[in-house]
PDB file of C-alpha atoms in Angstrom:
ATOM      1  CA  MET A  20     118.868  99.107  86.966  1.00 48.00           C
ATOM      2  CA  ASP A  21     120.772  98.505  90.365  1.00 67.00           C
ATOM      3  CA  ALA A  22     121.977  95.223  91.409  1.00 81.00           C
ATOM      4  CA  ILE A  23     119.831  93.668  94.452  1.00 87.00           C
ATOM      5  CA  ARG A  24     121.839  93.924  97.612  1.00 92.00           C
ATOM      6  CA  GLY A  25     119.547  90.931  99.401  1.00 95.00           C
ATOM      7  CA  ARG A  26     120.023  89.421 102.420  1.00 96.00           C
ATOM      8  CA  ALA A  27     118.443  86.158 103.337  1.00 97.00           C
ATOM      9  CA  LEU A  28     115.970  86.491 106.355  1.00 98.00           C
ATOM     10  CA  HIS A  29     113.317  83.451 107.073  1.00 98.00           C
ATOM     11  CA  PHE A  30     110.704  81.058 105.853  1.00 98.00           C
ATOM     12  CA  VAL A  31     107.322  81.523 106.927  1.00 98.00           C
ATOM     13  CA  PHE A  32     105.459  78.233 108.025  1.00 97.00           C
ATOM     14  CA  LYS A  33     101.295  77.843 109.181  1.00 97.00           C
ATOM     15  CA  VAL A  34     101.408  75.823 112.009  1.00 96.00           C
ATOM     16  CA  GLY A  35      98.266  74.316 113.543  1.00 94.00           C
ATOM     17  CA  ASP A  36      99.578  73.283 116.779  1.00 94.00           C
ATOM     18  CA  ARG A  37     101.810  76.007 118.590  1.00 95.00           C
ATOM     19  CA  ASN A  38     102.581  73.546 121.446  1.00 95.00           C
ATOM     20  CA  LYS A  39     103.906  70.725 119.911  1.00 96.00           C
ATOM     21  CA  THR A  40     105.709  72.767 116.806  1.00 97.00           C
ATOM     22  CA  ILE A  41     107.419  75.127 119.680  1.00 97.00           C
ATOM     23  CA  LYS A  42     108.507  71.889 121.620  1.00 97.00           C
ATOM     24  CA  PHE A  43     109.878  70.341 118.300  1.00 97.00           C
ATOM     25  CA  TYR A  44     111.790  73.614 117.312  1.00 98.00           C
ATOM     26  CA  LYS A  45     113.498  74.106 120.597  1.00 97.00           C
ATOM     27  CA  ASP A  46     113.990  70.453 122.070  1.00 97.00           C
ATOM     28  CA  VAL A  47     114.567  68.667 118.956  1.00 97.00           C
ATOM     29  CA  LEU A  48     116.344  71.579 116.500  1.00 97.00           C
ATOM     30  CA  GLY A  49     117.883  73.568 119.537  1.00 96.00           C
ATOM     31  CA  MET A  50     116.861  76.432 118.384  1.00 97.00           C
ATOM     32  CA  LYS A  51     115.654  79.976 120.824  1.00 97.00           C
ATOM     33  CA  VAL A  52     112.511  82.232 120.630  1.00 98.00           C
ATOM     34  CA  LEU A  53     113.626  85.111 119.474  1.00 98.00           C
ATOM     35  CA  ARG A  54     110.659  87.338 119.290  1.00 96.00           C
ATOM     36  CA  HIS A  55     106.658  86.784 119.580  1.00 96.00           C
ATOM     37  CA  GLU A  56     104.063  89.163 118.599  1.00 94.00           C
ATOM     38  CA  GLU A  57      99.910  88.816 118.802  1.00 93.00           C
ATOM     39  CA  PHE A  58      97.493  90.325 116.307  1.00 92.00           C
ATOM     40  CA  GLN A  59      93.925  90.696 116.669  1.00 91.00           C
ATOM     41  CA  GLU A  60      93.337  90.773 112.498  1.00 90.00           C
ATOM     42  CA  GLY A  61      94.856  89.527 109.405  1.00 91.00           C
ATOM     43  CA  CYS A  62      98.105  91.070 108.092  1.00 91.00           C
ATOM     44  CA  LYS A  63      97.663  93.357 105.166  1.00 88.00           C
ATOM     45  CA  ALA A  64     100.532  91.650 103.256  1.00 86.00           C
ATOM     46  CA  ALA A  65      98.697  88.452 104.202  1.00 89.00           C
ATOM     47  CA  CYS A  66     101.669  87.395 106.338  1.00 90.00           C
ATOM     48  CA  ASN A  67      99.387  84.833 108.088  1.00 90.00           C
ATOM     49  CA  GLY A  68      97.608  83.624 104.796  1.00 90.00           C
ATOM     50  CA  PRO A  69      94.223  84.456 103.673  1.00 89.00           C
ATOM     51  CA  TYR A  70      93.000  85.025 107.042  1.00 89.00           C
ATOM     52  CA  ASP A  71      91.341  87.590 108.617  1.00 88.00           C
ATOM     53  CA  GLY A  72      91.005  86.836 112.450  1.00 89.00           C
ATOM     54  CA  LYS A  73      93.266  86.597 114.993  1.00 92.00           C
ATOM     55  CA  TRP A  74      96.795  85.253 115.012  1.00 95.00           C
ATOM     56  CA  SER A  75     100.246  85.343 116.279  1.00 95.00           C
ATOM     57  CA  LYS A  76     103.733  85.264 114.595  1.00 96.00           C
ATOM     58  CA  THR A  77     106.763  83.425 116.451  1.00 98.00           C
ATOM     59  CA  MET A  78     110.124  84.116 115.183  1.00 98.00           C
ATOM     60  CA  ILE A  79     112.533  81.117 116.064  1.00 98.00           C
ATOM     61  CA  GLY A  80     116.129  80.283 115.243  1.00 97.00           C
ATOM     62  CA  TYR A  81     120.079  80.022 116.324  1.00 96.00           C
ATOM     63  CA  GLY A  82     120.852  83.061 116.838  1.00 95.00           C
ATOM     64  CA  ALA A  83     119.938  87.137 116.070  1.00 96.00           C
ATOM     65  CA  GLU A  84     118.017  87.636 112.674  1.00 96.00           C
ATOM     66  CA  ASP A  85     120.824  90.399 111.679  1.00 95.00           C
ATOM     67  CA  ASN A  86     122.785  87.611 111.033  1.00 94.00           C
ATOM     68  CA  HIS A  87     121.167  84.171 111.464  1.00 96.00           C
ATOM     69  CA  PHE A  88     118.429  82.819 108.765  1.00 98.00           C
ATOM     70  CA  VAL A  89     115.483  81.866 111.007  1.00 98.00           C
ATOM     71  CA  VAL A  90     112.073  80.718 110.815  1.00 98.00           C
ATOM     72  CA  GLU A  91     108.681  82.567 111.280  1.00 98.00           C
ATOM     73  CA  LEU A  92     105.737  80.320 112.793  1.00 98.00           C
ATOM     74  CA  THR A  93     101.951  81.812 112.037  1.00 97.00           C
ATOM     75  CA  TYR A  94      99.387  80.507 113.882  1.00 96.00           C
ATOM     76  CA  ASN A  95      95.970  81.198 113.165  1.00 94.00           C
ATOM     77  CA  TYR A  96      93.452  80.799 116.221  1.00 92.00           C
ATOM     78  CA  GLY A  97      90.598  78.233 115.409  1.00 86.00           C
ATOM     79  CA  ILE A  98      92.724  76.387 112.184  1.00 91.00           C
ATOM     80  CA  GLY A  99      93.951  73.306 113.393  1.00 89.00           C
ATOM     81  CA  SER A 100      95.985  71.786 110.411  1.00 93.00           C
ATOM     82  CA  TYR A 101      96.777  72.675 106.542  1.00 95.00           C
ATOM     83  CA  ARG A 102      97.159  70.349 103.749  1.00 96.00           C
ATOM     84  CA  LEU A 103     100.397  70.007 102.247  1.00 97.00           C
ATOM     85  CA  GLY A 104     101.537  70.609  98.818  1.00 97.00           C
ATOM     86  CA  ASN A 105     104.867  69.702  96.983  1.00 98.00           C
ATOM     87  CA  ASP A 106     105.868  73.185  97.096  1.00 98.00           C
ATOM     88  CA  PHE A 107     108.197  72.936 100.124  1.00 98.00           C
ATOM     89  CA  LEU A 108     110.966  70.393  99.961  1.00 98.00           C
ATOM     90  CA  GLY A 109     112.928  71.151 103.172  1.00 98.00           C
ATOM     91  CA  ILE A 110     115.258  72.972 105.091  1.00 98.00           C
ATOM     92  CA  THR A 111     118.986  71.633 105.252  1.00 97.00           C
ATOM     93  CA  ILE A 112     120.510  72.269 108.948  1.00 97.00           C
ATOM     94  CA  LYS A 113     124.273  71.347 109.872  1.00 95.00           C
ATOM     95  CA  SER A 114     123.901  70.108 113.571  1.00 94.00           C
ATOM     96  CA  SER A 115     124.989  66.785 115.280  1.00 94.00           C
ATOM     97  CA  LYS A 116     123.213  68.103 118.150  1.00 94.00           C
ATOM     98  CA  ALA A 117     119.718  68.272 116.227  1.00 96.00           C
ATOM     99  CA  ILE A 118     120.474  64.539 115.749  1.00 96.00           C
ATOM    100  CA  GLU A 119     121.307  63.778 119.449  1.00 96.00           C
ATOM    101  CA  ASN A 120     118.033  65.464 120.223  1.00 96.00           C
ATOM    102  CA  ALA A 121     115.926  63.880 118.120  1.00 96.00           C
ATOM    103  CA  ILE A 122     117.185  60.271 119.212  1.00 95.00           C
ATOM    104  CA  LYS A 123     116.834  61.428 122.481  1.00 95.00           C
ATOM    105  CA  ASN A 124     113.300  62.397 122.526  1.00 93.00           C
ATOM    106  CA  LYS A 125     112.232  59.510 120.650  1.00 93.00           C
ATOM    107  CA  TYR A 126     111.210  61.635 117.022  1.00 92.00           C
ATOM    108  CA  LEU A 127     111.719  59.393 114.163  1.00 91.00           C
ATOM    109  CA  MET A 128     114.072  59.985 111.457  1.00 94.00           C
ATOM    110  CA  ALA A 129     114.918  58.705 107.916  1.00 95.00           C
ATOM    111  CA  GLU A 130     117.896  58.350 106.058  1.00 92.00           C
ATOM    112  CA  GLU A 131     118.615  60.027 102.774  1.00 90.00           C
ATOM    113  CA  ASN A 132     122.078  60.428 101.372  1.00 85.00           C
ATOM    114  CA  ASN A 133     123.998  60.213 104.575  1.00 85.00           C
ATOM    115  CA  THR A 134     121.350  62.870 106.175  1.00 94.00           C
ATOM    116  CA  LYS A 135     118.759  62.276 108.654  1.00 97.00           C
ATOM    117  CA  VAL A 136     115.540  63.639 107.681  1.00 97.00           C
ATOM    118  CA  ILE A 137     112.865  64.632 110.389  1.00 98.00           C
ATOM    119  CA  GLU A 138     109.325  66.089 109.913  1.00 97.00           C
ATOM    120  CA  ALA A 139     108.127  69.213 112.180  1.00 97.00           C
ATOM    121  CA  PRO A 140     104.372  68.562 113.285  1.00 94.00           C
ATOM    122  CA  GLY A 141     102.707  69.421 110.237  1.00 94.00           C
ATOM    123  CA  GLY A 142     104.561  67.401 108.127  1.00 95.00           C
ATOM    124  CA  TYR A 143     107.235  70.118 107.030  1.00 97.00           C
ATOM    125  CA  LYS A 144     110.735  68.124 106.510  1.00 97.00           C
ATOM    126  CA  PHE A 145     114.067  69.272 107.880  1.00 98.00           C
ATOM    127  CA  PHE A 146     117.400  67.586 106.684  1.00 98.00           C
ATOM    128  CA  LEU A 147     119.897  66.903 109.535  1.00 97.00           C
ATOM    129  CA  LYS A 148     123.634  66.799 108.859  1.00 95.00           C
ATOM    130  CA  ASP A 149     125.657  65.168 111.272  1.00 92.00           C
ATOM    131  CA  GLU A 150     128.597  67.645 111.552  1.00 87.00           C
ATOM    132  CA  SER A 151     129.246  70.594 113.513  1.00 77.00           C
ATOM    133  CA  ASN A 152     128.806  73.827 111.984  1.00 63.00           C
ATOM    134  CA  ASN A 153     131.993  75.754 111.640  1.00 63.00           C
ATOM    135  CA  SER A 154     129.869  79.072 110.501  1.00 65.00           C
ATOM    136  CA  LEU A 155     127.857  81.506 112.058  1.00 81.00           C
ATOM    137  CA  ASP A 156     124.698  80.001 111.028  1.00 91.00           C
ATOM    138  CA  PRO A 157     123.670  76.252 111.130  1.00 95.00           C
ATOM    139  CA  VAL A 158     120.993  76.746 108.617  1.00 97.00           C
ATOM    140  CA  GLU A 159     122.479  76.035 105.286  1.00 96.00           C
ATOM    141  CA  LYS A 160     119.511  76.312 102.870  1.00 98.00           C
ATOM    142  CA  VAL A 161     115.808  76.456 102.058  1.00 98.00           C
ATOM    143  CA  ILE A 162     114.815  73.701  99.000  1.00 98.00           C
ATOM    144  CA  LEU A 163     111.812  74.727  96.821  1.00 98.00           C
ATOM    145  CA  ALA A 164     110.372  72.814  94.131  1.00 98.00           C
ATOM    146  CA  SER A 165     110.408  74.086  90.482  1.00 98.00           C
ATOM    147  CA  SER A 166     108.433  72.930  87.541  1.00 98.00           C
ATOM    148  CA  ASN A 167     110.808  74.229  84.838  1.00 98.00           C
ATOM    149  CA  LEU A 168     114.339  74.911  86.229  1.00 98.00           C
ATOM    150  CA  LYS A 169     115.066  77.336  82.966  1.00 97.00           C
ATOM    151  CA  LYS A 170     111.710  79.487  83.991  1.00 98.00           C
ATOM    152  CA  SER A 171     113.108  79.402  87.288  1.00 98.00           C
ATOM    153  CA  LEU A 172     116.472  80.901  87.093  1.00 98.00           C
ATOM    154  CA  ALA A 173     115.131  83.146  84.583  1.00 98.00           C
ATOM    155  CA  PHE A 174     113.406  85.036  87.665  1.00 98.00           C
ATOM    156  CA  TRP A 175     115.754  84.109  90.627  1.00 98.00           C
ATOM    157  CA  ASN A 176     119.243  84.785  88.441  1.00 97.00           C
ATOM    158  CA  GLU A 177     118.493  86.865  85.959  1.00 96.00           C
ATOM    159  CA  LEU A 178     115.703  89.022  86.976  1.00 97.00           C
ATOM    160  CA  LEU A 179     116.732  89.141  91.030  1.00 97.00           C
ATOM    161  CA  GLY A 180     120.295  88.746  90.548  1.00 96.00           C
ATOM    162  CA  MET A 181     120.845  85.747  92.766  1.00 97.00           C
ATOM    163  CA  LYS A 182     124.041  84.019  91.912  1.00 97.00           C
ATOM    164  CA  ILE A 183     124.160  80.667  90.922  1.00 98.00           C
ATOM    165  CA  TYR A 184     126.554  78.745  93.476  1.00 98.00           C
ATOM    166  CA  GLU A 185     125.762  75.041  91.857  1.00 98.00           C
ATOM    167  CA  GLN A 186     123.712  73.759  88.962  1.00 97.00           C
ATOM    168  CA  ASP A 187     123.014  70.537  87.031  1.00 96.00           C
ATOM    169  CA  ASP A 188     119.999  69.587  85.217  1.00 95.00           C
ATOM    170  CA  ASN A 189     117.634  68.967  88.076  1.00 97.00           C
ATOM    171  CA  MET A 190     118.852  71.504  90.564  1.00 98.00           C
ATOM    172  CA  ALA A 191     120.498  75.008  91.000  1.00 98.00           C
ATOM    173  CA  LEU A 192     121.872  76.315  94.425  1.00 98.00           C
ATOM    174  CA  LEU A 193     121.497  80.076  94.832  1.00 98.00           C
ATOM    175  CA  GLY A 194     122.124  82.946  96.937  1.00 97.00           C
ATOM    176  CA  PHE A 195     123.062  86.701  97.730  1.00 97.00           C
ATOM    177  CA  ALA A 196     125.973  86.059  99.224  1.00 95.00           C
ATOM    178  CA  ASP A 197     128.584  83.340 100.522  1.00 94.00           C
ATOM    179  CA  ASN A 198     127.811  83.503 104.159  1.00 91.00           C
ATOM    180  CA  GLN A 199     124.009  83.443 103.814  1.00 94.00           C
ATOM    181  CA  CYS A 200     121.382  80.823 103.768  1.00 97.00           C
ATOM    182  CA  LYS A 201     121.192  79.362 100.186  1.00 98.00           C
ATOM    183  CA  LEU A 202     117.980  78.639  98.183  1.00 98.00           C
ATOM    184  CA  GLU A 203     117.909  75.432  96.428  1.00 98.00           C
ATOM    185  CA  LEU A 204     115.411  74.917  93.165  1.00 98.00           C
ATOM    186  CA  ILE A 205     114.573  71.181  92.722  1.00 98.00           C
ATOM    187  CA  SER A 206     112.991  70.602  89.298  1.00 98.00           C
ATOM    188  CA  ILE A 207     109.918  67.775  89.984  1.00 97.00           C
ATOM    189  CA  ASN A 208     108.924  67.985  86.236  1.00 93.00           C
ATOM    190  CA  LYS A 209     105.325  68.699  86.958  1.00 97.00           C
ATOM    191  CA  ALA A 210     103.050  71.453  88.456  1.00 98.00           C
ATOM    192  CA  VAL A 211     103.932  72.556  91.941  1.00 98.00           C
ATOM    193  CA  ASP A 212     101.148  72.521  94.329  1.00 97.00           C
ATOM    194  CA  HIS A 213     100.946  75.042  96.857  1.00 97.00           C
ATOM    195  CA  ALA A 214      97.755  73.202  98.811  1.00 96.00           C
ATOM    196  CA  THR A 215      97.000  75.290 101.791  1.00 95.00           C
ATOM    197  CA  ALA A 216      99.842  75.125 103.735  1.00 95.00           C
ATOM    198  CA  PHE A 217     102.377  77.050 101.425  1.00 95.00           C
ATOM    199  CA  GLY A 218     105.046  79.578 102.992  1.00 96.00           C
ATOM    200  CA  ARG A 219     106.883  82.060 102.144  1.00 97.00           C
ATOM    201  CA  ILE A 220     110.414  83.143 101.802  1.00 98.00           C
ATOM    202  CA  ALA A 221     111.901  86.537 102.729  1.00 98.00           C
ATOM    203  CA  PHE A 222     114.564  88.684 102.024  1.00 98.00           C
ATOM    204  CA  ALA A 223     115.781  92.291 103.151  1.00 97.00           C
ATOM    205  CA  CYS A 224     117.158  94.825 100.924  1.00 97.00           C
ATOM    206  CA  PRO A 225     118.344  98.531 101.615  1.00 96.00           C
ATOM    207  CA  GLU A 226     114.854 100.299 101.623  1.00 96.00           C
ATOM    208  CA  ASP A 227     115.375 102.288  98.412  1.00 95.00           C
ATOM    209  CA  GLN A 228     115.548  99.310  96.549  1.00 96.00           C
ATOM    210  CA  LEU A 229     112.311  97.965  96.931  1.00 97.00           C
ATOM    211  CA  PRO A 230     110.370 100.283  94.311  1.00 96.00           C
ATOM    212  CA  ILE A 231     113.166  98.653  91.832  1.00 96.00           C
ATOM    213  CA  ILE A 232     112.436  95.602  92.729  1.00 97.00           C
ATOM    214  CA  GLU A 233     108.638  96.179  92.448  1.00 97.00           C
ATOM    215  CA  GLN A 234     109.179  98.060  88.787  1.00 96.00           C
ATOM    216  CA  LYS A 235     111.720  94.686  87.777  1.00 96.00           C
ATOM    217  CA  VAL A 236     109.081  92.357  88.611  1.00 97.00           C
ATOM    218  CA  LYS A 237     106.479  94.662  86.610  1.00 97.00           C
ATOM    219  CA  THR A 238     108.244  95.435  83.861  1.00 97.00           C
ATOM    220  CA  ALA A 239     109.311  91.529  83.607  1.00 97.00           C
ATOM    221  CA  ASP A 240     105.431  90.884  83.397  1.00 97.00           C
ATOM    222  CA  TYR A 241     105.729  88.666  86.925  1.00 98.00           C
ATOM    223  CA  THR A 242     103.446  88.545  89.512  1.00 98.00           C
ATOM    224  CA  ILE A 243     102.809  91.240  92.295  1.00 98.00           C
ATOM    225  CA  LEU A 244     100.863  89.969  95.526  1.00 97.00           C
ATOM    226  CA  THR A 245     101.359  92.736  97.495  1.00 96.00           C
ATOM    227  CA  PRO A 246     102.431  96.232  95.899  1.00 96.00           C
ATOM    228  CA  LEU A 247     104.997  97.855  98.158  1.00 95.00           C
ATOM    229  CA  ILE A 248     103.214  98.867 101.656  1.00 94.00           C
ATOM    230  CA  SER A 249     103.961  99.746 105.371  1.00 91.00           C
ATOM    231  CA  LEU A 250     103.423  97.111 107.919  1.00 87.00           C
ATOM    232  CA  ASP A 251     103.263  97.880 111.624  1.00 83.00           C
ATOM    233  CA  THR A 252     104.071  96.206 114.619  1.00 81.00           C
ATOM    234  CA  PRO A 253     102.512  97.376 117.924  1.00 74.00           C
ATOM    235  CA  GLY A 254     105.094  99.133 119.923  1.00 78.00           C
ATOM    236  CA  LYS A 255     107.956  98.202 116.966  1.00 81.00           C
ATOM    237  CA  ALA A 256     109.067 100.019 114.215  1.00 83.00           C
ATOM    238  CA  THR A 257     107.078 100.201 110.634  1.00 89.00           C
ATOM    239  CA  VAL A 258     108.839  98.371 108.079  1.00 93.00           C
ATOM    240  CA  ARG A 259     107.834  98.552 104.144  1.00 95.00           C
ATOM    241  CA  VAL A 260     107.495  95.417 102.029  1.00 96.00           C
ATOM    242  CA  VAL A 261     106.452  94.076  98.751  1.00 97.00           C
ATOM    243  CA  ILE A 262     105.685  90.536  98.157  1.00 97.00           C
ATOM    244  CA  ILE A 263     106.051  88.921  94.724  1.00 98.00           C
ATOM    245  CA  ALA A 264     106.068  85.493  93.204  1.00 98.00           C
ATOM    246  CA  ASP A 265     108.122  83.352  91.118  1.00 98.00           C
ATOM    247  CA  PRO A 266     107.083  81.316  88.155  1.00 98.00           C
ATOM    248  CA  ASP A 267     105.542  78.618  90.650  1.00 98.00           C
ATOM    249  CA  SER A 268     103.905  81.080  92.723  1.00 98.00           C
ATOM    250  CA  HIS A 269     106.424  80.732  95.370  1.00 98.00           C
ATOM    251  CA  GLU A 270     105.597  83.710  97.557  1.00 98.00           C
ATOM    252  CA  ILE A 271     108.626  85.870  98.410  1.00 98.00           C
ATOM    253  CA  CYS A 272     108.834  88.909 100.583  1.00 97.00           C
ATOM    254  CA  PHE A 273     111.073  91.578 100.491  1.00 97.00           C
ATOM    255  CA  VAL A 274     111.634  93.759 103.459  1.00 97.00           C
ATOM    256  CA  GLY A 275     113.197  97.230 103.702  1.00 96.00           C
ATOM    257  CA  ASP A 276     116.634  96.181 105.711  1.00 96.00           C
ATOM    258  CA  GLU A 277     117.009  99.632 107.932  1.00 95.00           C
ATOM    259  CA  ALA A 278     113.656  99.510 109.307  1.00 94.00           C
ATOM    260  CA  PHE A 279     113.486  95.624 109.643  1.00 95.00           C
ATOM    261  CA  ARG A 280     116.784  95.320 111.657  1.00 95.00           C
ATOM    262  CA  GLN A 281     115.286  97.792 114.312  1.00 94.00           C
ATOM    263  CA  LEU A 282     111.999  95.666 114.244  1.00 91.00           C
ATOM    264  CA  SER A 283     113.688  92.325 114.378  1.00 94.00           C
ATOM    265  CA  GLN A 284     115.903  92.849 117.643  1.00 95.00           C
ATOM    266  CA  ILE A 285     115.902  89.727 120.123  1.00 96.00           C
ATOM    267  CA  ASP A 286     113.360  90.264 122.831  1.00 95.00           C
ATOM    268  CA  PRO A 287     114.131  88.949 126.175  1.00 96.00           C
ATOM    269  CA  ASN A 288     110.838  88.600 126.930  1.00 97.00           C
ATOM    270  CA  ALA A 289     109.625  86.333 123.765  1.00 96.00           C
ATOM    271  CA  ASP A 290     109.630  83.010 125.300  1.00 96.00           C
ATOM    272  CA  GLU A 291     107.902  84.263 127.977  1.00 97.00           C
ATOM    273  CA  LEU A 292     105.125  85.999 126.150  1.00 96.00           C
ATOM    274  CA  LEU A 293     104.258  82.635 123.818  1.00 96.00           C
ATOM    275  CA  GLN A 294     104.126  80.908 126.910  1.00 96.00           C
ATOM    276  CA  LYS A 295     101.319  83.078 128.338  1.00 95.00           C
ATOM    277  CA  ALA A 296     100.006  83.077 124.810  1.00 95.00           C
ATOM    278  CA  MET A 297      99.782  79.550 124.436  1.00 94.00           C
ATOM    279  CA  GLU A 298      98.290  79.111 127.966  1.00 93.00           C
ATOM    280  CA  GLU A 299      95.689  81.379 127.599  1.00 92.00           C
ATOM    281  CA  ASP A 300      94.549  79.509 124.223  1.00 88.00           C
ATOM    282  CA  LYS A 301      91.617  77.363 125.316  1.00 75.00           C
ATOM    283  CA  SER A 302      90.817  76.592 121.841  1.00 68.00           C
ATOM    284  CA  ASP A 303      91.838  73.297 122.293  1.00 67.00           C
ATOM    285  CA  GLU A 304      89.722  72.627 125.235  1.00 65.00           C
ATOM    286  CA  TRP A 305      86.535  74.329 123.705  1.00 51.00           C
ATOM    287  CA  PHE A 306      86.938  72.060 120.675  1.00 58.00           C
ATOM    288  CA  ALA A 307      87.713  68.969 123.118  1.00 59.00           C
ATOM    289  CA  LYS A 308      84.501  69.880 125.412  1.00 59.00           C
ATOM    290  CA  LYS A 309      82.057  70.045 122.038  1.00 52.00           C
ATOM    291  CA  ASN A 310      83.749  66.530 120.665  1.00 58.00           C
ATOM    292  CA  ILE A 311      84.788  68.377 117.656  1.00 53.00           C
ATOM    293  CA  SER A 312      87.764  68.964 115.661  1.00 58.00           C
ATOM    294  CA  LYS A 313      89.594  72.348 114.720  1.00 58.00           C
ATOM    295  CA  ALA A 314      89.046  73.628 111.609  1.00 61.00           C
ATOM    296  CA  SER A 315      91.481  72.101 108.913  1.00 69.00           C
ATOM    297  CA  SER A 316      92.560  74.932 106.459  1.00 63.00           C
TER     298      SER A 316
END
């Protein structure tokens, strides 16, 4: 079968507090809102998790999705928090400015191997390297847990064709190309627990490769979470995706690159649309008046 020509796109987080979360990504990490979309019902490919109600998607990052690895924030109206597992271990960013911003905004940071560690609202970890990034994209890698590195590599390297850049007994660094955000797998020597905050990593590939990926996964007896499907975004391009899972049940989305490049163009009104949606979301006030807390997933 043809080698997969993948492009790293984004990581999906479910967030319970949009206001605090957006403030963190903008004021601390220094990212910009790239596009924002509101949906009245759950995604057919479970992009917002196992929920059927109203939700929103906010893409945020350091630059255009054509050449930056970004973050997708999904917000389910009425859900105030999610339980963290041990599956997502962090995202590493090269940015002295982010460290300066964290100090300025009085965010707590820990120190680990000469790297600053900070948590976004919801508990998601970011590793900040005190250095200026010489490449286009400051986002260096996404770090996920592996219960069995050998099995993980059989999937990511042998089946999907990701190149191994570094490897030892406890970790492996992989990627589809030298100039892309990498995936680091770290062995935790126990079962991976995704809890309810589980995320999803996304890659693009030529659309004609999507059936090939689906067949590869099926033939090798790995998990297909959502068979090849078309997803609509109001007023924007329709994209085809297939959702699969690795041996530790990490969710992976492959999307057709041609249509996705049309869908993912920066919207100059994105920040305004997000702010309007947050202002119109009165759920926090409603729960406060009732003296009850939002649901915890």
